[in-house]
Short mmCIF file of C-alpha atoms in Angstrom, two decimals:
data_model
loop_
_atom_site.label_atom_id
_atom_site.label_comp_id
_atom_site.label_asym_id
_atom_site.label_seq_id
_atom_site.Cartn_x
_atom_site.Cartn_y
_atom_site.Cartn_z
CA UNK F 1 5.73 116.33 98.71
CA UNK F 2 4.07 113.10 99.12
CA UNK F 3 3.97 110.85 102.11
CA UNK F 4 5.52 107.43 101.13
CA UNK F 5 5.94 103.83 101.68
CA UNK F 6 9.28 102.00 100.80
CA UNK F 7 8.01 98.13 100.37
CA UNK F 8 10.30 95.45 99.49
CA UNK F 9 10.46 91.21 100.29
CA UNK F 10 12.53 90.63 103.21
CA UNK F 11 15.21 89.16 101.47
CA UNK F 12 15.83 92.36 99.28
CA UNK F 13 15.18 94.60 101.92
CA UNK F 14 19.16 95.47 101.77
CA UNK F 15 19.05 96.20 97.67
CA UNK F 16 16.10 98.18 97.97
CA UNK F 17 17.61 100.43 100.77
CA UNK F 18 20.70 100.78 98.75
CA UNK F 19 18.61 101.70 95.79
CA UNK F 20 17.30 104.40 97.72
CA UNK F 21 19.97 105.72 99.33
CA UNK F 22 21.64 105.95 96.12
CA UNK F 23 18.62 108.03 94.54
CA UNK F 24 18.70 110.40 97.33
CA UNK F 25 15.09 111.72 97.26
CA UNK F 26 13.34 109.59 100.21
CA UNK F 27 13.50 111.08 103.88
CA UNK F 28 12.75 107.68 106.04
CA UNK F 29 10.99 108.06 108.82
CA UNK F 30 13.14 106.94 111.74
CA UNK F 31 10.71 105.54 113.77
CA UNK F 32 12.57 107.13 117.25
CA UNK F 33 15.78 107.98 118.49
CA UNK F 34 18.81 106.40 117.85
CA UNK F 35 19.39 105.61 121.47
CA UNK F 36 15.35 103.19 121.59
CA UNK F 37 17.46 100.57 119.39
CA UNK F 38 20.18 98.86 120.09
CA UNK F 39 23.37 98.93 117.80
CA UNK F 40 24.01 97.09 114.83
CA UNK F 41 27.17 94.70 114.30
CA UNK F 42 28.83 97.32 111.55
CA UNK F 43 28.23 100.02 114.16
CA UNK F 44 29.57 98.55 117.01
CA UNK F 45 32.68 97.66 114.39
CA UNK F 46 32.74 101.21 113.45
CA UNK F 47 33.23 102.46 117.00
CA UNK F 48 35.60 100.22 118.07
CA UNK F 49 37.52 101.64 114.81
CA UNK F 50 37.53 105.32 116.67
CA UNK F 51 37.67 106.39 113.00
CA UNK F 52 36.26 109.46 114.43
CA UNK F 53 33.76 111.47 111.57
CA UNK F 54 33.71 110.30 108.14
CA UNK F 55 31.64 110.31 104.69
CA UNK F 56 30.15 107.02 104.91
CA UNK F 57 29.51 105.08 101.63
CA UNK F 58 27.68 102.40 101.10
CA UNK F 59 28.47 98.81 99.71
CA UNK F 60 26.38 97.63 96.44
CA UNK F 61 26.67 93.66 97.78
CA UNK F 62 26.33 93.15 101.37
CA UNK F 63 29.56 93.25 102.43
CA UNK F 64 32.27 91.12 104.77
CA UNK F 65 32.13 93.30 107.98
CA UNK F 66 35.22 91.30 108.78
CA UNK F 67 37.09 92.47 105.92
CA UNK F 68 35.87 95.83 105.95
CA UNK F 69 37.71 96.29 109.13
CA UNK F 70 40.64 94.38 108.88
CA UNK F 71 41.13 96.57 105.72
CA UNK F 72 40.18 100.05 107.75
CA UNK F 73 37.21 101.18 105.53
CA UNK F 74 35.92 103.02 108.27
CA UNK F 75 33.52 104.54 105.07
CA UNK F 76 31.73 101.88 104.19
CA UNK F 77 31.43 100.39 108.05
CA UNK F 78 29.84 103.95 108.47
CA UNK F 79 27.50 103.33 105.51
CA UNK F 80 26.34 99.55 106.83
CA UNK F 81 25.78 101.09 110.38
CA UNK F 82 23.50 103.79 108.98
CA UNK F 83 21.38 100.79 106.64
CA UNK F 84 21.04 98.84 109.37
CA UNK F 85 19.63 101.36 111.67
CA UNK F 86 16.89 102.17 108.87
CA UNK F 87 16.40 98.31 108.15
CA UNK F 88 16.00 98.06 111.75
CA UNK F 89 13.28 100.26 111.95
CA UNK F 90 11.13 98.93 109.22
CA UNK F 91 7.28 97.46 109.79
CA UNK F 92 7.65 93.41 108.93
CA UNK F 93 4.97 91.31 108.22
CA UNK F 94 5.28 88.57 107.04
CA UNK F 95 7.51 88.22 104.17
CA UNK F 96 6.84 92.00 103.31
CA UNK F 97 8.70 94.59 104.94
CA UNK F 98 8.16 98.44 104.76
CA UNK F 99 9.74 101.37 105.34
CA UNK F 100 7.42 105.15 105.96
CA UNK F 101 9.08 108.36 104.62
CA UNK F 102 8.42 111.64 102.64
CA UNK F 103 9.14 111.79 98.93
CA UNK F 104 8.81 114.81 96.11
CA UNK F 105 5.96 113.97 93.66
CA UNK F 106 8.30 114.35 90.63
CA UNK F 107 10.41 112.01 91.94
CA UNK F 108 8.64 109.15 92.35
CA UNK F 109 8.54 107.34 88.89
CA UNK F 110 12.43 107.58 88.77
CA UNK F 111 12.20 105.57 92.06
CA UNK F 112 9.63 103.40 91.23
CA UNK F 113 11.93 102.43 88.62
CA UNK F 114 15.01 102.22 90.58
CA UNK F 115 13.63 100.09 92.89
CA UNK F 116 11.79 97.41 90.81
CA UNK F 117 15.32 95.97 89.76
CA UNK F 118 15.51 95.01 92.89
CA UNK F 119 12.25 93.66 93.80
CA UNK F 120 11.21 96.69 95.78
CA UNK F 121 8.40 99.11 95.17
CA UNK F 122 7.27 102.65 96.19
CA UNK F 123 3.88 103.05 97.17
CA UNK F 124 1.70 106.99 98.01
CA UNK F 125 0.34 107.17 101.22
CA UNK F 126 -2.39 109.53 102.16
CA UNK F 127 -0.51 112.44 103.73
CA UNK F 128 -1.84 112.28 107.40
CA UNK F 129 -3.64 115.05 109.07
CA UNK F 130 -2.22 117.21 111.33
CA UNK F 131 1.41 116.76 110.45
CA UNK F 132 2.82 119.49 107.59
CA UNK F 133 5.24 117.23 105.23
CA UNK F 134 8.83 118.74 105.23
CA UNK F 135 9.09 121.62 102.90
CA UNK F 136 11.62 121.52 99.68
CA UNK F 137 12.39 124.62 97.92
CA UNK F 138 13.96 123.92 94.37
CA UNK F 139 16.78 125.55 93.77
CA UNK F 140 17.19 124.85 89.83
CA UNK F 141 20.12 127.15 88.51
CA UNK F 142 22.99 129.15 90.01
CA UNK F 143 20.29 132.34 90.66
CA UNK F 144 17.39 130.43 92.11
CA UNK F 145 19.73 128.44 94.54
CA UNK F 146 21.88 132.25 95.51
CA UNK F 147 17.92 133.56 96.19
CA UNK F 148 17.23 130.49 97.55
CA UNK F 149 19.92 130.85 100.73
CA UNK F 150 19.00 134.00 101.32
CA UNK F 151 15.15 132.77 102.58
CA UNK F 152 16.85 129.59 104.23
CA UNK F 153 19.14 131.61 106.39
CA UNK F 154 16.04 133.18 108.00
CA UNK F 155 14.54 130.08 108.17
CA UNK F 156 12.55 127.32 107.03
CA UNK F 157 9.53 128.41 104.67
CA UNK F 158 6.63 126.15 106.34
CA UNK F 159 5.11 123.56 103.97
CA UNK F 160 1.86 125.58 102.75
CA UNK F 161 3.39 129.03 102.24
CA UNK F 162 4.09 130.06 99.08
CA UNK F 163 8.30 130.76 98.18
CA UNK F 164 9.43 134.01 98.28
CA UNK F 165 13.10 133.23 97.02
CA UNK F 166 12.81 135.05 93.73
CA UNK F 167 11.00 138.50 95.37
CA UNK F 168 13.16 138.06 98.03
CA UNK F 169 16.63 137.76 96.19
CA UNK F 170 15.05 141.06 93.41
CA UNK F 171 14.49 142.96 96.74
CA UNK F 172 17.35 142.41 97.96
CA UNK F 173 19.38 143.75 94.97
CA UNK F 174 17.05 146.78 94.48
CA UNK F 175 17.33 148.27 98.34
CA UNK F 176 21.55 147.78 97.84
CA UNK F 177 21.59 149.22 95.06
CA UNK F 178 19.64 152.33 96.09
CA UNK F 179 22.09 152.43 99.21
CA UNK F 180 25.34 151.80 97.19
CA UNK F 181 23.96 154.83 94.18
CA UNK F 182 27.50 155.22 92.71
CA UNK F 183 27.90 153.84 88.39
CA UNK F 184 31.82 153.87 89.32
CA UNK F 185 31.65 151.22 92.39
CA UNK F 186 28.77 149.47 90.87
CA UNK F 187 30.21 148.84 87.56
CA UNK F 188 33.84 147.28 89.96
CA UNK F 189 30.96 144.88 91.72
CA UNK F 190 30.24 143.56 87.61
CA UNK F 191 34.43 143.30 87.59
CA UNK F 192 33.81 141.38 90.43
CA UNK F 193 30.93 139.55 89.20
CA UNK F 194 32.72 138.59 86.04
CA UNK F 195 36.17 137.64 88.00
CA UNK F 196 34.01 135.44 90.44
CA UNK F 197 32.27 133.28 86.96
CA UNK F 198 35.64 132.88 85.61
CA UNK F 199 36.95 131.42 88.54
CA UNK F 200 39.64 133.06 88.74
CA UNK F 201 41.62 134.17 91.50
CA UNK F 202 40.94 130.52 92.75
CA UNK F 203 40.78 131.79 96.05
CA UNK F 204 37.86 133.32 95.30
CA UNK F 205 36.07 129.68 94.78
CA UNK F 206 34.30 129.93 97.59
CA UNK F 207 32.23 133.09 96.65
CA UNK F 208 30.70 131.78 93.63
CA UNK F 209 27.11 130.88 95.28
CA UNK F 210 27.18 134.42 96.23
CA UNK F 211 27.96 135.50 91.96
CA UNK F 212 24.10 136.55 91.75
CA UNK F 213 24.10 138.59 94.51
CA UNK F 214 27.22 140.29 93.17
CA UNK F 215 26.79 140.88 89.74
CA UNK F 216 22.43 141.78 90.58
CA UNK F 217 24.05 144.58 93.14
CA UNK F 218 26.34 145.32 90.70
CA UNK F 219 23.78 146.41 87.82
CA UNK F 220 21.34 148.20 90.00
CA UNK F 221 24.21 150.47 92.18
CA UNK F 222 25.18 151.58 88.92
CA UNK F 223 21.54 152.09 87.70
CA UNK F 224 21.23 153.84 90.95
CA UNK F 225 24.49 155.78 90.49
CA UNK F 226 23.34 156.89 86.83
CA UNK F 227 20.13 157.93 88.10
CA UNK F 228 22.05 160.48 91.25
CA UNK F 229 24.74 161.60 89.16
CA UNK F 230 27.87 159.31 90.68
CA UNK F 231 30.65 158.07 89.40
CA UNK F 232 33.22 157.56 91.89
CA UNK F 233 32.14 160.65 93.71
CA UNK F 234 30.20 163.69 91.95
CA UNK F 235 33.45 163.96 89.38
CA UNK F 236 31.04 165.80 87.02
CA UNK F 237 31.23 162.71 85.06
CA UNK F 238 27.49 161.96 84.42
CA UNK F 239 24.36 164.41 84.51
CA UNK F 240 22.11 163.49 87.26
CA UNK F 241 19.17 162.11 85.29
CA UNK F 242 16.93 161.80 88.32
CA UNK F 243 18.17 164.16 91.54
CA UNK F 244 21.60 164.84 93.39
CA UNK F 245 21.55 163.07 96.74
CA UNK F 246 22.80 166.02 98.81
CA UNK F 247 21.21 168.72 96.77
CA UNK F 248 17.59 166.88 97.68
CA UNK F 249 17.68 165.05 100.46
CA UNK F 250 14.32 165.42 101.45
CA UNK F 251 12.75 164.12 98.22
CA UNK F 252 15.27 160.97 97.95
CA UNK F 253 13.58 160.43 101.90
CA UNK F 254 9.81 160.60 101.28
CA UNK F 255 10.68 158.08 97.91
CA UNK F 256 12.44 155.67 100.31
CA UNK F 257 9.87 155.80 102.73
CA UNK F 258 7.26 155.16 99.84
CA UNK F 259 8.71 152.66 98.43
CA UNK F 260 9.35 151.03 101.69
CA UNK F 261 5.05 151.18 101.76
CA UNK F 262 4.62 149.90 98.91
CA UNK F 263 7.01 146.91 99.82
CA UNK F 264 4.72 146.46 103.10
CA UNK F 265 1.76 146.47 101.58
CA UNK F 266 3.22 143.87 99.20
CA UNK F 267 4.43 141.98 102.21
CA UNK F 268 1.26 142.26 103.74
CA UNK F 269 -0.84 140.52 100.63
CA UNK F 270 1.85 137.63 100.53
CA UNK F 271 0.96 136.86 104.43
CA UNK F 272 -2.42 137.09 104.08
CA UNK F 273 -2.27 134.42 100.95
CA UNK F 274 0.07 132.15 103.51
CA UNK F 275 -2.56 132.57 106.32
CA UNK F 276 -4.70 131.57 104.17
CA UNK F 277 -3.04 128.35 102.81
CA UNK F 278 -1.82 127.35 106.32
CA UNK F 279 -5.19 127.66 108.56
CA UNK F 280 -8.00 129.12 105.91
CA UNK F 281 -10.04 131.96 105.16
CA UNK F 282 -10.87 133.09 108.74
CA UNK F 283 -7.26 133.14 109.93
CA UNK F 284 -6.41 134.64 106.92
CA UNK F 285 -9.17 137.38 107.77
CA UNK F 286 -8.19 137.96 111.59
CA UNK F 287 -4.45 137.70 111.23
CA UNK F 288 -2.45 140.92 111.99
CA UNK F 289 -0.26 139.42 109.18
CA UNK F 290 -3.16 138.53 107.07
CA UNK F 291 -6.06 140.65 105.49
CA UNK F 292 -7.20 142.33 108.56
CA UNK F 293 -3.59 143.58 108.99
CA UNK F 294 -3.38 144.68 105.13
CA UNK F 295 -6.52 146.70 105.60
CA UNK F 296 -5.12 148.71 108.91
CA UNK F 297 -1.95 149.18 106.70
CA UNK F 298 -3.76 150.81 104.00
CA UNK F 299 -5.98 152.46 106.24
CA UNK F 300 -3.56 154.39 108.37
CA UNK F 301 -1.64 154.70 104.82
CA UNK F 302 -4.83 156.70 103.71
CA UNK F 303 -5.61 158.53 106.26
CA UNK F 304 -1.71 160.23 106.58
CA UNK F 305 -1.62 160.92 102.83
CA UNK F 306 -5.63 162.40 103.33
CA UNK F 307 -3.82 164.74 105.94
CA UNK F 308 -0.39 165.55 103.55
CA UNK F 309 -2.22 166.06 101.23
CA UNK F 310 -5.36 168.30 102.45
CA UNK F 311 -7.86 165.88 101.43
CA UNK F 312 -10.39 164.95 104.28
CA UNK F 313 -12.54 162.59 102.80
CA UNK F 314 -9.66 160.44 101.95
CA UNK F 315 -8.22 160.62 105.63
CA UNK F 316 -11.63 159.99 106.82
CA UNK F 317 -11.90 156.88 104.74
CA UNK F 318 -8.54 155.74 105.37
CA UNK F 319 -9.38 155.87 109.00
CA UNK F 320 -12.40 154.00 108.72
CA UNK F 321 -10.46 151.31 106.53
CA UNK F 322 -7.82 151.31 109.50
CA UNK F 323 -10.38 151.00 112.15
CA UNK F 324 -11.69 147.84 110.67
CA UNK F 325 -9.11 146.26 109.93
CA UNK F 326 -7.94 147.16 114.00
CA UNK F 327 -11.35 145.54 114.81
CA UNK F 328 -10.64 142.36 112.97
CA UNK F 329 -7.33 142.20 114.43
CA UNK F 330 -8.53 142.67 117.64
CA UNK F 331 -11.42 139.85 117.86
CA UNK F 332 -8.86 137.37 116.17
CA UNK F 333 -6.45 138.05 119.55
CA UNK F 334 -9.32 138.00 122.07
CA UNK F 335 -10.58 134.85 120.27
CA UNK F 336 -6.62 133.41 120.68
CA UNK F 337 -6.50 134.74 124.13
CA UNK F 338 -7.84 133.12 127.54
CA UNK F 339 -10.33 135.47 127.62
CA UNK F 340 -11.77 137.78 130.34
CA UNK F 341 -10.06 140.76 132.00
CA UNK F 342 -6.74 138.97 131.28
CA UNK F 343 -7.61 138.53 127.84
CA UNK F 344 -8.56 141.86 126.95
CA UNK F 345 -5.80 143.67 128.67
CA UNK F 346 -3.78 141.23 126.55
CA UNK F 347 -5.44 142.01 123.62
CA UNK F 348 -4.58 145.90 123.64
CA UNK F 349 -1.07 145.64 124.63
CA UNK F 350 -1.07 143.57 121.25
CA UNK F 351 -2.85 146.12 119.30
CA UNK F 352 -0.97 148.73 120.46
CA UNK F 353 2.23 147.25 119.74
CA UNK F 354 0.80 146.19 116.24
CA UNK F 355 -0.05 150.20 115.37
CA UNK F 356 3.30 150.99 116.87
CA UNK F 357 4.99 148.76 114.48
CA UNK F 358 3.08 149.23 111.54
CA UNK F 359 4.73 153.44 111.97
CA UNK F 360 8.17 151.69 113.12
CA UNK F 361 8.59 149.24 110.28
CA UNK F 362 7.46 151.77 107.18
CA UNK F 363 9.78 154.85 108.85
CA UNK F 364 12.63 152.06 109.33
CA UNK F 365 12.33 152.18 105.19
CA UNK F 366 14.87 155.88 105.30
CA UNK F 367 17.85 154.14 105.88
CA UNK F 368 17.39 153.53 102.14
CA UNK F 369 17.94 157.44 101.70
CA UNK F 370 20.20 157.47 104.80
CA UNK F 371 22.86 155.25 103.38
CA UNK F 372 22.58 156.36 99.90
CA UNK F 373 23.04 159.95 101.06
CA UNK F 374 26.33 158.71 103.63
CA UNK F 375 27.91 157.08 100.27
CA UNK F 376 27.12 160.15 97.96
CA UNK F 377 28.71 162.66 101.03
CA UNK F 378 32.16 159.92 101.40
CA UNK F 379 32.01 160.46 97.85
CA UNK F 380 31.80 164.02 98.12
CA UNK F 381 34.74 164.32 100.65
CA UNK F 382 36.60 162.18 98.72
CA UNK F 383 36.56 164.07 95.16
CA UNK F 384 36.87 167.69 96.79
CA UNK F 385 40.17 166.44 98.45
CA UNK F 386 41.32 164.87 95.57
CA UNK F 387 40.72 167.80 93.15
CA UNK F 388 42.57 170.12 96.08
CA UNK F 389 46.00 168.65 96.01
CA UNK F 390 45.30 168.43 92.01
CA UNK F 391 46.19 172.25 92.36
CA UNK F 392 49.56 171.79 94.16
CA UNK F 393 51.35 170.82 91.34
CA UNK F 394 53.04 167.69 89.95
CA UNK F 395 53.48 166.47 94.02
CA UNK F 396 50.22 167.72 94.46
CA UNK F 397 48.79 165.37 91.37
CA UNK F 398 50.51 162.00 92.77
CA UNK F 399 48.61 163.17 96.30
CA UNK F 400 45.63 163.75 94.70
CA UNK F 401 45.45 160.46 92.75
CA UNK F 402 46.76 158.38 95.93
CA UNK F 403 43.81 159.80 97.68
CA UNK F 404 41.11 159.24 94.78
CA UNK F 405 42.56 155.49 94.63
CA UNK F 406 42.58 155.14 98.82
CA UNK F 407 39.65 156.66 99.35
CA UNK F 408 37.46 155.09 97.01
CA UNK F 409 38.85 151.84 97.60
CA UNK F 410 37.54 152.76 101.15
CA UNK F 411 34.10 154.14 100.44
CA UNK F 412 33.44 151.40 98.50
CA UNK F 413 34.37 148.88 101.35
CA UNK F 414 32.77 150.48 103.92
CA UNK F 415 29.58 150.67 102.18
CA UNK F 416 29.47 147.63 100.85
CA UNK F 417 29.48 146.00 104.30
CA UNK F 418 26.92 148.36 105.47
CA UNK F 419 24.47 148.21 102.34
CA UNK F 420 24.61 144.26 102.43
CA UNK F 421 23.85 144.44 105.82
CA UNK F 422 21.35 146.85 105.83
CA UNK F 423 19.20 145.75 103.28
CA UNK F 424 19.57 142.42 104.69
CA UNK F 425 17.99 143.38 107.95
CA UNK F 426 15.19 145.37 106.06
CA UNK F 427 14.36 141.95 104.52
CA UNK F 428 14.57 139.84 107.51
CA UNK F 429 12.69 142.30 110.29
CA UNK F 430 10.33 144.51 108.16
CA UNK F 431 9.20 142.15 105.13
CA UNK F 432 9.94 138.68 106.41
CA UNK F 433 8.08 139.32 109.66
CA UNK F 434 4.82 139.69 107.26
CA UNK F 435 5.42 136.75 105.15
CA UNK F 436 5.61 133.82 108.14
CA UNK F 437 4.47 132.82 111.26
CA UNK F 438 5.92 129.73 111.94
CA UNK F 439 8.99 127.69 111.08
CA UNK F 440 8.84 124.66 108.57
CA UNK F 441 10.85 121.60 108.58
CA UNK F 442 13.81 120.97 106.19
CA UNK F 443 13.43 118.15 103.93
CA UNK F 444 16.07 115.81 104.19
CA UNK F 445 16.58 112.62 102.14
CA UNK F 446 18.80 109.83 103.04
CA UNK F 447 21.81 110.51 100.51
CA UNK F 448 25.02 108.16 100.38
CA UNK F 449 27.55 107.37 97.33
CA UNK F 450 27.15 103.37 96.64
CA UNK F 451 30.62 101.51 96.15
CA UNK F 452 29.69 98.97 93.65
CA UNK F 453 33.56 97.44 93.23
CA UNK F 454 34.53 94.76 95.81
CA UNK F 455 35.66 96.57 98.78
CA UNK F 456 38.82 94.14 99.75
CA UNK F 457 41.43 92.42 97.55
#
């Protein structure tokens, strides 16, 4: 992102604005609130209109403001009235005017270009100091943009982090499909996935940013499924090639619980490289998100698997690791806080909550078993009904396949909902909570179609 100016003679101040409205890739700086100006002509025309909210549009040629309302375009009244507050807030001197704004390095030759037809030109600025541009992540395909949402509904990634959309969105898939273990119901999500690309019912339209998601849950439920021995239910269908949910319960919870580690730890080295990119080296070394936090992770990490595992040099070592990287922690908050008796009594409420999480967040990592085991048991239920009434005879075989059909379609309901949202939450509280500190700033260029037909008879 590259801090701008839009320069232009005053007479072609109007072309060059339209020129970059119509490219779409410049956010201009305001320069206040709409309320420190007072209102244009084409907005004061536009009110009186009470067209209420429309999609302005803008006008190629300056247009007849008298005509434009006589005619109703509320559209392109809406469009002048937005021009003119931008052209109202540019620097003039002498027969030079400028605009200030924020523009994506790869788009500024295609602008450049745009707007020397008109007279106008682009020009780099120096980005100033102290003020983080607004951050743009790319969302180039139907996959990237799907991954894409999923960081932007937590928030806005701040300028110098690094974007997590493609871990994020792989993570994402993974955890549902370890909660949602069942081939039958994963390989209906890749009917669904496959329904959803062909557009068809049309219905459905609205769903398709969501078709990654889908069709990524899809293949790893039934990888899941394959690897516990599920298809709709234990029907004896497939082998288990890895372990039976409900036959080993406590091995499927010490894997989630690892895995949820090793997706910490992972989260951990991710904050520490945005600590690092957002305030340097020595935030990135103090911050309980940063490198001081991955060592107390791996320390306390150590030290419990030193203890499972009999070993007490290792859980000596791990809880010297973990000590230090407590110590760290802890100057970096006394440093932060006022200081004092205030300060330090501030300072171990903080660390203790930080230990406390550190246990919370990595334990929190069972619902992966939890849910996975609640689907295999529905499915359990399910298929031992089913194959009961199968023994009552012919009325006994409609029962039994009324139930398979019903209950299945209601297992697979159910837990969908609650695998979305749970590995959602996993993402947002456990992992996310690593990655960033602060909120960014949305990028957001100054977009609107241009009308370049006569807009009256």
């Amino acid at each position: 992102m590259r801090r701008v100016a839009i320069v232009a003679p005053r007479e072609a101040l109007r072309d060059t604005l339209v020129r970059t409205a119509e490219a779409g890739c410049v956010e201009i700086d305001t320069g206040g609130e709409a309320g420190d100006r007072p209102r244009g002509e084409a907005e004061r025309r536009f009110l009186r209109m009470r067209a209420g909210t429309v999609a302005p549009v803008l006008s190629g040629g300056a247009p007849d403001l008298d005509a434009l309302e006589r005619a109703g375009r509320s559209d392109l009244l809406a469009g002048e009235a937005e021009l003119e507050r931008y052209a109202a807030g540019a620097t003039r001197r002498g027969p030079v005017a400028a605009l200030a704004g924020w523009c994506p390095a790869t788009d500024l030759s295609r602008l450049g270009a745009r707007l020397a037809a008109v007279g106008g030109t682009v020009v780099p600025l120096e980005n100033p100091r102290g003020v983080d541009p607004p951050t743009l992540l790319r969302g180039e395909g139907p996959v990237r943009r799907s991954f894409t949402s999923l960081v932007t509904t937590y928030g806005t990634v701040p300028y110098a982090d690094v974007d997590p959309s493609w871990p994020a969105g792989v993570v994402y898939v993974l955890m549902f499909g370890v909660m949602f273990g069942d081939a039958g119901h994963g390989m209906l999500l890749l009917l669904l996935a496959l329904a959803l690309r062909s557009g068809r019912p049309a219905r459905w339209a609205f769903l398709r940013p969501v078709l990654p998601f889908v069709a990524g849950a899809g293949v790893t439920a039934t990888l899941a499924g394959v690897a516990y021995g599920e298809f709709f239910g234990p029907t004896g269908v497939l082998p288990a090639l890895w372990l039976d949910p409900l036959s080993a319960p406590g091995t499927l919870l010490a894997c989630s619980v690892a895995a949820g580690g090793l997706l910490l730890a992972l989260a951990h080295v991710a904050g520490a490289v945005n600590r690092w990119r957002e305030q340097g080296p020595a935030y990135a070394a103090y911050a309980a998100s940063g490198l001081a936090g991955l060592a107390l992770f791996l320390g306390v990490a150590g030290a419990f698997a030193g203890v499972y595992f009999r070993q007490p040099a290792a859980a000596l070592a791990g809880a010297a690791v973990a000590l230090c990287g407590l110590s760290l922690i802890g100057t970096g908050m006394y440093t932060a806080s006022s200081g004092g008796f205030g300060g330090a009594v501030q300072t171990g409420v903080q660390l203790f909550d930080t230990v406390v999480r550190i246990g919370a967040n990595t334990v929190s990592f069972a619902r992966l078993a939890a849910f996975g085991l609640t689907h295999a048991a529905l499915g359990g239920v399910v298929w031992r009904g089913t194959t009961a009434l199968a023994g009552l005879g012919p009325a006994g075989v409609l029962g039994a396949a009324a139930l398979f059909l019903v209950g299945n379609a209601l297992t697979f309901a159910l837990e969908a909902l609650v695998a979305g949202i749970q590995a959602l939450r996993l993402e947002f509280y456990e992992l996310f909570s690593r990655l960033f500190e602060s909120q960014g700033r949305p990028f957001r260029p100054w977009h609107l179609p241009v009308q370049r037909t006569e807009a009256t008879p």
